Coordinates of C-alpha atoms in Angstrom, one line a residue:
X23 CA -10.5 25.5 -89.5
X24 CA -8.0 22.9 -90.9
X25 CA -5.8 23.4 -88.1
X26 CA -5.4 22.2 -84.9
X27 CA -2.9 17.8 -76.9
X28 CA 0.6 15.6 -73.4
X29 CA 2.7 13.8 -70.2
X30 CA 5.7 12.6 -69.2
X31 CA 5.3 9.6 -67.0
X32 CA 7.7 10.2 -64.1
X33 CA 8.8 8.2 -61.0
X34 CA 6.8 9.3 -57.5
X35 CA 8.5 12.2 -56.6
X36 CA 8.3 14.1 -53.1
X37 CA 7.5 17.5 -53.4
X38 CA 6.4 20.1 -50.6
X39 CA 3.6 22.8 -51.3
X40 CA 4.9 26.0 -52.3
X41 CA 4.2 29.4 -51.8
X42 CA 1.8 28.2 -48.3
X43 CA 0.9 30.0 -45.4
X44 CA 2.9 29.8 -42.6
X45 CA -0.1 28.2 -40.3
X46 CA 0.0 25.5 -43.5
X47 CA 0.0 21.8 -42.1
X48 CA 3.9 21.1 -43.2
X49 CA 2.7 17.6 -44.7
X50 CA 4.6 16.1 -47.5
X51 CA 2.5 15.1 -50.8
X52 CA 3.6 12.8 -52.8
X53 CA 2.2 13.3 -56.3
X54 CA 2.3 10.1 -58.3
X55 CA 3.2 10.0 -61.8
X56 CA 0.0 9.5 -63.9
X57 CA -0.8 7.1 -66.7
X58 CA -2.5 8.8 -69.2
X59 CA -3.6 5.2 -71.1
X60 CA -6.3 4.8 -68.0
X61 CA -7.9 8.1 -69.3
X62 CA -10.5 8.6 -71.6
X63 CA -10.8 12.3 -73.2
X64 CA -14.4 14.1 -73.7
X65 CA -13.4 16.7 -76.4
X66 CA -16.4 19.5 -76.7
X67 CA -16.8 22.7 -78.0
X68 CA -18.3 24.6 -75.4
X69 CA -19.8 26.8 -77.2
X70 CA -22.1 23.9 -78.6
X71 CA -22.6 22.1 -75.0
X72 CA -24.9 23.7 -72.5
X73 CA -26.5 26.8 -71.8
X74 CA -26.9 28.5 -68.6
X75 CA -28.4 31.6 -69.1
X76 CA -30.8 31.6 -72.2
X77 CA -28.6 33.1 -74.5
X78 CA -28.1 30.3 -76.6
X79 CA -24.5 30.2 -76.3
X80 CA -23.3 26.8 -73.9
X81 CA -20.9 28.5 -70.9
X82 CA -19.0 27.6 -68.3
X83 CA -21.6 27.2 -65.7
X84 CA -23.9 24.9 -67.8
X85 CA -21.2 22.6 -68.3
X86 CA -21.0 22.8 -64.3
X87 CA -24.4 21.7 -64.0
X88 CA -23.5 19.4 -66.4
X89 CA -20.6 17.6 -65.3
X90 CA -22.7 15.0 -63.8
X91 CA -23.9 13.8 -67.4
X92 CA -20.0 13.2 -67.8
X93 CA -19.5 10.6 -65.1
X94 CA -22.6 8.6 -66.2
X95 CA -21.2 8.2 -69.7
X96 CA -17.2 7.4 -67.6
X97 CA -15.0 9.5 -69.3
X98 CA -12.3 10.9 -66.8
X99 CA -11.3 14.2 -69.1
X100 CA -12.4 17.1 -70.1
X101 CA -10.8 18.8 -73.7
X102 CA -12.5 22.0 -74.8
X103 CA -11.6 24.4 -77.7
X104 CA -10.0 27.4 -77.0
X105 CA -11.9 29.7 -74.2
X106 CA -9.7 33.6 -74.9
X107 CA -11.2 36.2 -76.8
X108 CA -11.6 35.9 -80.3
X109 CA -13.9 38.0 -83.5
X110 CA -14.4 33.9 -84.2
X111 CA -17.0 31.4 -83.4
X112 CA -14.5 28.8 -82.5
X113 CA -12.1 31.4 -80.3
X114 CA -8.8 29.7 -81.8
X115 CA -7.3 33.5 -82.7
X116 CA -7.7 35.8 -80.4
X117 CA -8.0 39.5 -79.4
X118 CA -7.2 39.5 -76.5
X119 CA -5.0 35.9 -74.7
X120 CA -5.7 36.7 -71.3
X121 CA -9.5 37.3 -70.7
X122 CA -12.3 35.0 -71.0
X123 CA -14.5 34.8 -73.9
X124 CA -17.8 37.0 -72.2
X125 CA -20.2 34.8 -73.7
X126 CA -18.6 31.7 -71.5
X127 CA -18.3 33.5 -68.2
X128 CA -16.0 35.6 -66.3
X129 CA -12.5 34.4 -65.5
X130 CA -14.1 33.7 -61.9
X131 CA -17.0 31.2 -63.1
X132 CA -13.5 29.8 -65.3
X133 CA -12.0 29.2 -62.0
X134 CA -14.5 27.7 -60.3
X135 CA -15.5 25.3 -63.1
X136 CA -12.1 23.9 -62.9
X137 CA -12.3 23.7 -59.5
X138 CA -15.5 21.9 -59.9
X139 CA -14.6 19.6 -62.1
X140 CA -11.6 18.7 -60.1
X141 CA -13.8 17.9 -56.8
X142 CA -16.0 15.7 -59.4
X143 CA -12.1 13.6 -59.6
X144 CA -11.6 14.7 -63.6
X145 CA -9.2 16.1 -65.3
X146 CA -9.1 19.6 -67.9
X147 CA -7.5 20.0 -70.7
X148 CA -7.1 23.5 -72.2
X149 CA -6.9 24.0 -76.0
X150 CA -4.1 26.6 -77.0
X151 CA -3.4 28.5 -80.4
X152 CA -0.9 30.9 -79.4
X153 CA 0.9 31.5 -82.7
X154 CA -1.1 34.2 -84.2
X155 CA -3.6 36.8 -83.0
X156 CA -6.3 38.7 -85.5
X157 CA -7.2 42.5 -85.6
X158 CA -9.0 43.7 -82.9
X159 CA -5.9 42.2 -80.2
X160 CA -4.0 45.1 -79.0
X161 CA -0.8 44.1 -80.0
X162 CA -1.7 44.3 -83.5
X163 CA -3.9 46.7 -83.7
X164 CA -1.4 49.7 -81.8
X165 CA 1.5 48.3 -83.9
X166 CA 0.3 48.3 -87.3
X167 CA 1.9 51.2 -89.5
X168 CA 3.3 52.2 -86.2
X169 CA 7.0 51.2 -85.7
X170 CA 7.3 53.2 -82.6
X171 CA 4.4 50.8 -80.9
X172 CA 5.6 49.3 -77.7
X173 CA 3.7 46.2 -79.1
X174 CA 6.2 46.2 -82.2
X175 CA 8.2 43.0 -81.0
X176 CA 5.0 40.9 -81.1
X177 CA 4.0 41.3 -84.1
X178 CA 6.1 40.1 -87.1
X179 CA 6.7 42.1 -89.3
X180 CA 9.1 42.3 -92.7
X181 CA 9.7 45.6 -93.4
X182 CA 10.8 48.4 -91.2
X183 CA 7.7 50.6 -91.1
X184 CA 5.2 47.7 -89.8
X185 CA 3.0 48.1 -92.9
X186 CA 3.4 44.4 -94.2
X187 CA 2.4 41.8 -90.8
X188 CA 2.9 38.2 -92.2
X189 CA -0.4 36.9 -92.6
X190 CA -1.5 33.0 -92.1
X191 CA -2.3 31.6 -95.6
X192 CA -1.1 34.1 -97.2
X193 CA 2.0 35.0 -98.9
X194 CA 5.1 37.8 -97.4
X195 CA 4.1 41.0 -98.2
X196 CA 0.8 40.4 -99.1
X197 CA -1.9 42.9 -99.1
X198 CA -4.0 43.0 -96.2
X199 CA -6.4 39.9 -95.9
X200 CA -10.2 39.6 -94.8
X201 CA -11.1 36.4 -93.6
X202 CA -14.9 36.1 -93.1
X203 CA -15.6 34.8 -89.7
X204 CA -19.5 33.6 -89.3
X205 CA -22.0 35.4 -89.0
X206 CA -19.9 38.1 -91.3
X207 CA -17.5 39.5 -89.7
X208 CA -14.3 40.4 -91.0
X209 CA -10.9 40.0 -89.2
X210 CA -6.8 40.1 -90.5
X211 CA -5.3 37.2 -89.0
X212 CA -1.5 37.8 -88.5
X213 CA 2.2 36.4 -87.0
X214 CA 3.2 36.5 -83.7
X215 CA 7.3 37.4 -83.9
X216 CA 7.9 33.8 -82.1
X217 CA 11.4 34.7 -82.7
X218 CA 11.5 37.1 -80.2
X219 CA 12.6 36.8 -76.9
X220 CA 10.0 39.1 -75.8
X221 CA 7.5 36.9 -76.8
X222 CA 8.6 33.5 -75.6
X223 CA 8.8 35.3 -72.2
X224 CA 5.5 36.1 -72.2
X225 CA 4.2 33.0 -73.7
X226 CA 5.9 30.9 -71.0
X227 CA 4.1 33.4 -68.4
X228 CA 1.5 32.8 -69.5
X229 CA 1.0 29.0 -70.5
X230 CA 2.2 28.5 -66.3
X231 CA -0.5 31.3 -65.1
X232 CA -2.9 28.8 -66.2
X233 CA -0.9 25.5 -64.1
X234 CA -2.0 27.4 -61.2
X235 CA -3.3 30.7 -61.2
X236 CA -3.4 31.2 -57.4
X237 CA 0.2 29.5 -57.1
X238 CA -0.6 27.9 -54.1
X239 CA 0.8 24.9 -55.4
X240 CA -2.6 23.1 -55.2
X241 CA -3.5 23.1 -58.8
X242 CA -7.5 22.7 -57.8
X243 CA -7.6 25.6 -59.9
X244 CA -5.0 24.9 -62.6
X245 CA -5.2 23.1 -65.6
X246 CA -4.4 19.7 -66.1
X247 CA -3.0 19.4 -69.1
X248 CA -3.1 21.3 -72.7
X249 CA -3.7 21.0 -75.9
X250 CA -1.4 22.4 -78.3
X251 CA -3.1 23.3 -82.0
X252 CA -1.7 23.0 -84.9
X253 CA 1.8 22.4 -83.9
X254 CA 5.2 22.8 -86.3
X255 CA 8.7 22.9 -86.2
X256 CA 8.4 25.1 -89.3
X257 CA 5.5 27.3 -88.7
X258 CA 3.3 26.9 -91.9
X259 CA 6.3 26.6 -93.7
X260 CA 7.4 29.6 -94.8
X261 CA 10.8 29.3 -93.2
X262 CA 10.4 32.3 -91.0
X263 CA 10.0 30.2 -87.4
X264 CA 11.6 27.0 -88.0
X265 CA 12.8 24.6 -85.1
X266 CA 9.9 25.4 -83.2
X267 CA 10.1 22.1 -81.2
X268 CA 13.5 22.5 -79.4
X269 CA 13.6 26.6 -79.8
X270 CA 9.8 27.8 -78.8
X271 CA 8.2 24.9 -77.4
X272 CA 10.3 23.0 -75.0
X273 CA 11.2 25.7 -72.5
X274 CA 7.2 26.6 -72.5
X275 CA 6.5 22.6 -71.4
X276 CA 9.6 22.7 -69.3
X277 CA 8.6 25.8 -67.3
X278 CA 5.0 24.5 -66.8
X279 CA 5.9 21.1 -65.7
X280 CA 8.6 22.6 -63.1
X281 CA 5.5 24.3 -61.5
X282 CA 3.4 21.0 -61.9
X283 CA 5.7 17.5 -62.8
X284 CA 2.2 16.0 -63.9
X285 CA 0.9 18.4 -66.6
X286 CA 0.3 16.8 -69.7
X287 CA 0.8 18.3 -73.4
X288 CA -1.0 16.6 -76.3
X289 CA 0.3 18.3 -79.6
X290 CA -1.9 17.9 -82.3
X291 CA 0.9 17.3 -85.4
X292 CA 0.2 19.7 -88.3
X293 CA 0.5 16.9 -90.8
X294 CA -2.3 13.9 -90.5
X295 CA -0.3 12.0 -92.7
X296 CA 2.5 11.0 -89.4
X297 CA 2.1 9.6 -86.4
X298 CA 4.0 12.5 -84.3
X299 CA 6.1 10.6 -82.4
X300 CA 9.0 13.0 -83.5
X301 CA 7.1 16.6 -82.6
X302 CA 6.8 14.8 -78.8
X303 CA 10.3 13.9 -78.9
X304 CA 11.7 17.3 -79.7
X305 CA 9.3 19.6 -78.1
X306 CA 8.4 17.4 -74.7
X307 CA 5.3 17.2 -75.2
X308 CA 3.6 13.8 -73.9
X309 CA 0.9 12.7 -77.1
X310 CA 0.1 13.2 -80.4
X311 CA -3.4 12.3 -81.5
X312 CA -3.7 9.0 -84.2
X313 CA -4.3 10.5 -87.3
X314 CA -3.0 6.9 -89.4
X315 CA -5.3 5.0 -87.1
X316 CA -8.3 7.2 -87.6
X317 CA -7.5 7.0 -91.7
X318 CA -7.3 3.4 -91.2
X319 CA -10.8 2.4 -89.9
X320 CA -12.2 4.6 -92.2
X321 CA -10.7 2.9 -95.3
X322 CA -9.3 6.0 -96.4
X323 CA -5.4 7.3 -98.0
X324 CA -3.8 9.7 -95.4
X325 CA -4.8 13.2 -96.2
X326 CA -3.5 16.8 -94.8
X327 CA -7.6 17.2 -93.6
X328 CA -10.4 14.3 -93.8
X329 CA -13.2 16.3 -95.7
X330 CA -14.8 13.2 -97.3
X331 CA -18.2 12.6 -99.0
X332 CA -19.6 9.3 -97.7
X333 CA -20.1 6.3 -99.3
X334 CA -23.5 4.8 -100.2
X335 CA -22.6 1.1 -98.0
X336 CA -20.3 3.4 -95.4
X337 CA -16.4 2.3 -95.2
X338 CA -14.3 -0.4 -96.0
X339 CA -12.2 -1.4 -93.2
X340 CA -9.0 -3.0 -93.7
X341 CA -8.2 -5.5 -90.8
X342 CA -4.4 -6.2 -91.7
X343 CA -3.9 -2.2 -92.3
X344 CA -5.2 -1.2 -88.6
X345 CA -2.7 -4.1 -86.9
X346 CA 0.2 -2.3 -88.6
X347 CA -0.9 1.2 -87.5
X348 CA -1.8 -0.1 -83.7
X349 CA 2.0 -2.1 -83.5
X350 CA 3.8 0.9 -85.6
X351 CA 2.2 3.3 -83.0
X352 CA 2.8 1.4 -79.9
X353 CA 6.9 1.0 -81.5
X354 CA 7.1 5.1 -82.1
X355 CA 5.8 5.6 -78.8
X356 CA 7.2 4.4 -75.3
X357 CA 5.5 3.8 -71.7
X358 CA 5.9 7.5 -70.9
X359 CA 4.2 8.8 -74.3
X360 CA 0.9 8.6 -75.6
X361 CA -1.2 8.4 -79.0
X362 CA -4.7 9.7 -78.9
X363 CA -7.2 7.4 -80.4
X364 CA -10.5 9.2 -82.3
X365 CA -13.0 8.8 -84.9
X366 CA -14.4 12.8 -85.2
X367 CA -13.3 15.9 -84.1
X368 CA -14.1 19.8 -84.1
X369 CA -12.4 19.5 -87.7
X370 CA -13.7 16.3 -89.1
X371 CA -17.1 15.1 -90.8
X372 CA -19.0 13.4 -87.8
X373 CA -18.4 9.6 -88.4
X374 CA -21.8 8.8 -88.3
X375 CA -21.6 10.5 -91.8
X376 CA -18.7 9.3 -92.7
X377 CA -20.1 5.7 -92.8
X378 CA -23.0 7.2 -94.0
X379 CA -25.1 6.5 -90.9
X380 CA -24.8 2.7 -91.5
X381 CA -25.3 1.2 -87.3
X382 CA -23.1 -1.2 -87.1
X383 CA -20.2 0.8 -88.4
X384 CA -21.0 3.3 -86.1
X385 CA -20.6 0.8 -83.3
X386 CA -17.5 -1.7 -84.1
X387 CA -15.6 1.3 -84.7
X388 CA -16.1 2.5 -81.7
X389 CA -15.1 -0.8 -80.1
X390 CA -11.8 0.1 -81.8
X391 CA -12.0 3.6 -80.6
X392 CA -12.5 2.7 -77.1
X393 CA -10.2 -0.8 -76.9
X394 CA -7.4 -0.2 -78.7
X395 CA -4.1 0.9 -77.1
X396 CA -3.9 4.7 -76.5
X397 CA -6.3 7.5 -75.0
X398 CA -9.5 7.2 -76.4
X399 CA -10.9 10.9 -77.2
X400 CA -14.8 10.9 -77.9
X401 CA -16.3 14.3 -79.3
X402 CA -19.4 15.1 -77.7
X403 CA -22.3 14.2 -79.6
X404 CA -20.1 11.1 -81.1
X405 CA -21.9 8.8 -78.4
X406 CA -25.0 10.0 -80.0
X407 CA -24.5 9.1 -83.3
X408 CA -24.6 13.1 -84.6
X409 CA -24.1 13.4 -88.3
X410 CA -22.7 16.5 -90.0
X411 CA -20.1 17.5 -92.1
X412 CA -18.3 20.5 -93.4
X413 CA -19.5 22.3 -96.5
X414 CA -17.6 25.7 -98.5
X415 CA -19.6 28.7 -97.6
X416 CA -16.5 31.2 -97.7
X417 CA -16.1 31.7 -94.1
X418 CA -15.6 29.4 -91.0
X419 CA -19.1 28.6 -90.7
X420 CA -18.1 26.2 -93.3
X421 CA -17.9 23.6 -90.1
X422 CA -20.5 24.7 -88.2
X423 CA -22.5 21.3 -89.2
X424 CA -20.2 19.4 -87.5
X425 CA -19.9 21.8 -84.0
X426 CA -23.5 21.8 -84.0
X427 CA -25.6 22.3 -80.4
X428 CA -25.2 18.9 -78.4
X429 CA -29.7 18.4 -78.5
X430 CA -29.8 17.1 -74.2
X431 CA -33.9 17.5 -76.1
X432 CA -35.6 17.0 -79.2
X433 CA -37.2 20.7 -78.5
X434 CA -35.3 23.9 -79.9
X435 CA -37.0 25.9 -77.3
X436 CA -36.2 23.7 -74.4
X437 CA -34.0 25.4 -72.0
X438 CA -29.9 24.5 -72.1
X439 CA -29.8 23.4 -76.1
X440 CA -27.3 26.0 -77.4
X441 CA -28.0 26.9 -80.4
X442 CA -26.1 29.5 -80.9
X443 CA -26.1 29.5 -84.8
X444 CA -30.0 29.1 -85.5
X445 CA -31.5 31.0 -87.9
X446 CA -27.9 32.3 -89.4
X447 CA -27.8 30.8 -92.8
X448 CA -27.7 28.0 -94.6
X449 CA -25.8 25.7 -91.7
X450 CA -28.9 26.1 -89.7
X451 CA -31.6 25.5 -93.0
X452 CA -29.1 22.0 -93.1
X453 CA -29.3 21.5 -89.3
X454 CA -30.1 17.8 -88.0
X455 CA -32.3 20.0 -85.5
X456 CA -34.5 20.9 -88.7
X457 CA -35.1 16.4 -89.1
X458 CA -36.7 14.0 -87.9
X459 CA -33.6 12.8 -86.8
X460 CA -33.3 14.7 -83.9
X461 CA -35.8 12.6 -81.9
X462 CA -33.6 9.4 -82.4
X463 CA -30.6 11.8 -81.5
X464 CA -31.6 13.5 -78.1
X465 CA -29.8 12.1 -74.9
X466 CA -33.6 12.2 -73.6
X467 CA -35.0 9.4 -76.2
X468 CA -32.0 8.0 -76.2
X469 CA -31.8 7.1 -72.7
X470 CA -35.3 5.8 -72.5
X471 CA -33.9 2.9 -75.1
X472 CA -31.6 0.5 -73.5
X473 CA -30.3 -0.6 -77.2
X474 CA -29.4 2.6 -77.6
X475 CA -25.9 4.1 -79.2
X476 CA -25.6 6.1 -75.8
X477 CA -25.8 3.0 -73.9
X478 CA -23.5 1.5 -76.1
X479 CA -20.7 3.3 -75.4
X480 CA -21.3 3.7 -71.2
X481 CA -20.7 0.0 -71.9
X482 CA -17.4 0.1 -73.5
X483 CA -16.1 2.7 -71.4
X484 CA -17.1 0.5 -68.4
X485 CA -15.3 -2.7 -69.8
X486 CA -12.1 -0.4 -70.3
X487 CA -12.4 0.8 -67.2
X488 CA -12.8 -2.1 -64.8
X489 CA -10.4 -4.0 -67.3
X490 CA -7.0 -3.1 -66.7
X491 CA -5.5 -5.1 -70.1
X492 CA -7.8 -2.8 -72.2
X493 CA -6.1 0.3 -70.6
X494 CA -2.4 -0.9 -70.1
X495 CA -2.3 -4.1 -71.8
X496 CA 0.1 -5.7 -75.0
X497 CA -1.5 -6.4 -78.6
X498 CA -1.3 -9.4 -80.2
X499 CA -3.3 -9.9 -83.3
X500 CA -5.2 -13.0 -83.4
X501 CA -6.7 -15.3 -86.6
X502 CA -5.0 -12.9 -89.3
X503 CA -5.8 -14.8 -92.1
X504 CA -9.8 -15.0 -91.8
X505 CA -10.7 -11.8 -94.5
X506 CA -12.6 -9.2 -92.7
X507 CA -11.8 -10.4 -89.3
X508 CA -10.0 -7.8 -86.5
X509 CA -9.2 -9.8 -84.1
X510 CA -6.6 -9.0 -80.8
X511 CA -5.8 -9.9 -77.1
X512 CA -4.6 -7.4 -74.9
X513 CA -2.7 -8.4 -71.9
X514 CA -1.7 -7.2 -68.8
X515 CA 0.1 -9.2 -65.5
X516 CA -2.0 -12.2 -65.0
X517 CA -5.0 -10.5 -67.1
X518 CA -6.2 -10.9 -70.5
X519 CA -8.9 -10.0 -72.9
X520 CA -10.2 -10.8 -76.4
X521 CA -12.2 -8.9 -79.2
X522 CA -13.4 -10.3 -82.5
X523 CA -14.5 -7.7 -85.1
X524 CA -17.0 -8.4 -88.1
X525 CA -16.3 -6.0 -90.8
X526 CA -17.9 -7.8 -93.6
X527 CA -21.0 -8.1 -95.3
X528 CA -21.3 -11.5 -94.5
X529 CA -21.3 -13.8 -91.3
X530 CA -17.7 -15.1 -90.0
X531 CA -17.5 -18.6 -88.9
X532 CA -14.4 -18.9 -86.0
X533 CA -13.6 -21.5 -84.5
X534 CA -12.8 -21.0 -80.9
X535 CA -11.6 -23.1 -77.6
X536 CA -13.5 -22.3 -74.6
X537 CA -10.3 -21.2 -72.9
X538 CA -9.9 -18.8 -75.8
X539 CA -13.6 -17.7 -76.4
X540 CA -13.2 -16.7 -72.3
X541 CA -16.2 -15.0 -70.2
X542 CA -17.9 -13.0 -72.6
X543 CA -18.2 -9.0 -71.2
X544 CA -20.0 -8.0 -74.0
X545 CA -21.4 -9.0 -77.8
X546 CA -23.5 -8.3 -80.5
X547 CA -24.5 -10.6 -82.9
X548 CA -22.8 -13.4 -82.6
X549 CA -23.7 -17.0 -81.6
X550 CA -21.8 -19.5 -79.9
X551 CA -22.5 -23.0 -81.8
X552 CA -20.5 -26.1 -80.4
X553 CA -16.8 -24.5 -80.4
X554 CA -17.7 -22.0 -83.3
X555 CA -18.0 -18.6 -82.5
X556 CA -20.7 -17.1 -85.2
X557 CA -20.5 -12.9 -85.9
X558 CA -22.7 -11.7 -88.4
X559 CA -21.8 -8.8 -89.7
X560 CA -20.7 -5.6 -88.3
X561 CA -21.2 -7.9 -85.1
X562 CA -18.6 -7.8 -82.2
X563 CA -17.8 -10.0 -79.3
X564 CA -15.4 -8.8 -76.4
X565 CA -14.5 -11.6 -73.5
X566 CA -12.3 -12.0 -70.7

């Protein structure tokens, strides 16, 4: 799907726990206002993770039992695609908004993973596409042709007798619409009447259900934060839902963060091309993911999508272009909101395809992804070094390859591998799991090699996480003129750390003081050789 998260940072405030029992301790809690900058995001479909129950389809109790594997790698959040009801794979348009997709759990094992998850001191993030709903949701389905419906106001509709539902994609008016959802199915996929009153009412209800569903004002069992798809002040511009921001959006993030002052919205900005400064300034939400940044260390022109064929020697990276994007973000956006740094996505070619599984691209660009100023998001599987990438096969399978089962084994058979899709068509025939590759891609071999890509980025998230200045620091480009070169120091109070970036072909030659050149935390080829630091290429070195 071409379509597709967040926080306010606030003074400590005093608050008292609401709606206790009257044997309650009456405590105060103070609930400290959260920088998002010392996060890092885990972004998974969960359909792909972890299997609990043989069925091939990952749940919500596997990814208890697997929460574990989480704090080995250090990443502090967890972001999963939608979790409702839905005819589709990938559950972004439902049937039905308030149950729990069956083949993840009941809304009980939903409670107590976040429960669990919060005792295991992360965070969740749940993803959220609540403009539209498909055939088979109530609200269309008893309104259609049937004016009289009591579901008539959530539906939009543009003539009188509910026969023409405005479809997404599709023009007013138009004909009714079969979208193909894997492994055949067909669905309509229609409007919600946002303009309604109705329906913001019951959107609001139902985004702060999900704050804290028990509202004891604990939020153990409430989300964390969400993720807000596909976002627009002009819904898919057709001029029917316009100032979206201000009109539908702000009172929803308003009413959720009156329950909890902490929640955090990441809005994920329609268009690629900007930065989204301007959708978190008139919505309130708290981040907008990178998009420029992620263009820019891939070499490529901004784009509406990123659906790429790879080149033979992988991508160019511009050094100069990537400064402008990291100071241009850091001026859109102040110490309260956030960017979201990433290199793949649910939506995106994996980037080990991208540079066309060329190593050391896959590993500088993670240094950026990890070091660089904003949240860094990782997409499960990325710390593996999955490839895939999306393909036209007429239905949303088309991105299948790059959702595919996170492989804990090399073995198809081995229990907890959710492969969900096998044997389905031609995305399975294509499947990494059908390679060789998929006994350098396992987290079992891969942890048995210390040289590893997994091990490669447990250590970048364990210098940003011991290193303040990576997390909260200033950026200062450093030794701009050397061609190829991406150099910067981050600093932060009396701290202050250094990367140097190879993106050439050919070895750099920089001359460095010691004072400058500091404690090294880690490096890969490069050489230190009497005040010259040597990086070969694709090499990295990152000091203190």
């Amino acid at each position: 799907m071409k379509r597709k998260l967040y926080f306010i940072a606030l003074s400590a405030v005093l608050v008292f726990a609401y709606g206790c029992k009257e044997n309650s301790e009456e405590t105060e809690k103070v609930d400290e206002a959260i920088n998002w900058n010392n996060e890092i995001i885990y972004h998974v479909m969960q359909r792909s993770f972890y299997d609990s129950n043989g069925d091939l389809h990952g749940d919500l109790n596997g990814f208890v039992e697997k929460l574990d594997y989480l704090k080995e790698l250090g990443v502090t959040t967890i972001l999963f695609t939608p979790l409702y009801e839905s005819g589709f794979y990938h559950n972004y348009f439902p049937t039905n908004y308030e149950n729990i997709d069956q083949e993840y759990g009941t809304k009980e094992d939903y409670i107590n993973f976040v429960k669990a998850v919060h005792e295991k001191g992360l965070k969740f993030l749940m993803d959220m596409e609540t403009q539209y709903a498909q055939s088979g949701n109530i609200w269309f389905d008893d309104s259609y042709k049937n004016p009289q419906s009591k579901y008539s106001d959530f539906i939009y509709y543009s003539d009188s007798l509910n026969v023409y539902p405005e479809q997404i994609f599709m023009p007013s008016r138009s004909p009714m619409y079969d979208f193909t959802a894997w492994p055949g199915d067909k669905h309509n996929i229609v409007f919600l009447d946002l303009n309604n009153e109705r329906v913001k009412q019951w959107m609001t209800d139902f985004y702060v259900y999900w704050v804290d569903p028990n509202k004891d004002g604990n939020f153990d069992d409430g989300v964390d934060g969400f993720r807000i798809d596909h976002i627009m002040d002009d819904l898919d511009y057709k001029g029917l839902f316009t100032n979206m921001y201000q009109d539908f959006w702000k009172p929803i993030f308003q009413s959720c963060k009156a329950v909890n002052p902490n929640l955090f919205v990441l809005g994920e900005q329609s268009n690629w091309n900007e930065y989204g400064e301007s959708m978190v300034t008139k919505s309130g939400a708290d981040a907008a993911f990178s998009f420029p940044l992620r263009f820019a260390i891939a070499g490529e022109e901004g784009t509406h999508d990123m659906y790429i064929d790879p080149a033979s020697n992988g991508v160019k990276m511009e050094p100069s272009r990537i400064h402008n994007v990291v100071k241009e973000s850091l001026s859109r956006f102040t110490d309260s909101t956030f960017t979201v740094n990433f290199l793949e996505n649910h939506d995106t070619a994996r980037w080990a395809s991208v540079v066309n599984n060329n190593e050391g691209q896959k590993r500088i660009a993670s240094v950026l992804n990890v070091l660089l100023p904003g949240i860094p998001s990782i997409y499960f599987g990325q710390e593996l070094g999955l490839t895939g990438q999306t393909h036209e096969w007429g239905s949303d399978a088309n991105h299948i390859p790059v959702r595919e089962a996170f492989p804990w084994t090399a073995n198809q058979t081995d229990s907890g591998n959710a492969l969900w899709y096998k044997d389905t068509g031609e995305w399975w025939d294509l499947s990494f799991w059908n390679t060789d590759a998929i006994h350098r891609f396992s987290l079992e071999a891969q942890k048995k090699d210390k040289n590893s890509l997994w091990y490669h980025y447990q250590k970048l998230i364990s210098i940003r996480t011991r290193n303040k200045a990576f997390r909260l620091g200033d950026y200062q480009p450093l030794f701009i003129g050397i061609e190829g070169l991406i150099g910067f120091k981050r600093t932060y109070e009396n701290d202050r750390v250094f990367v140097f970036i190879n993106t050439t072909n050919t070895a750099i030659e920089l001359p460095i003081e010691g004072e400058t050149l500091g404690n090294m935390l880690y490096q890969n080829g490069t050489k230190n050789q009497s005040g010259t630091l040597v990086i070969e290429p694709n090499g990295f070195y990152i000091s203190q």
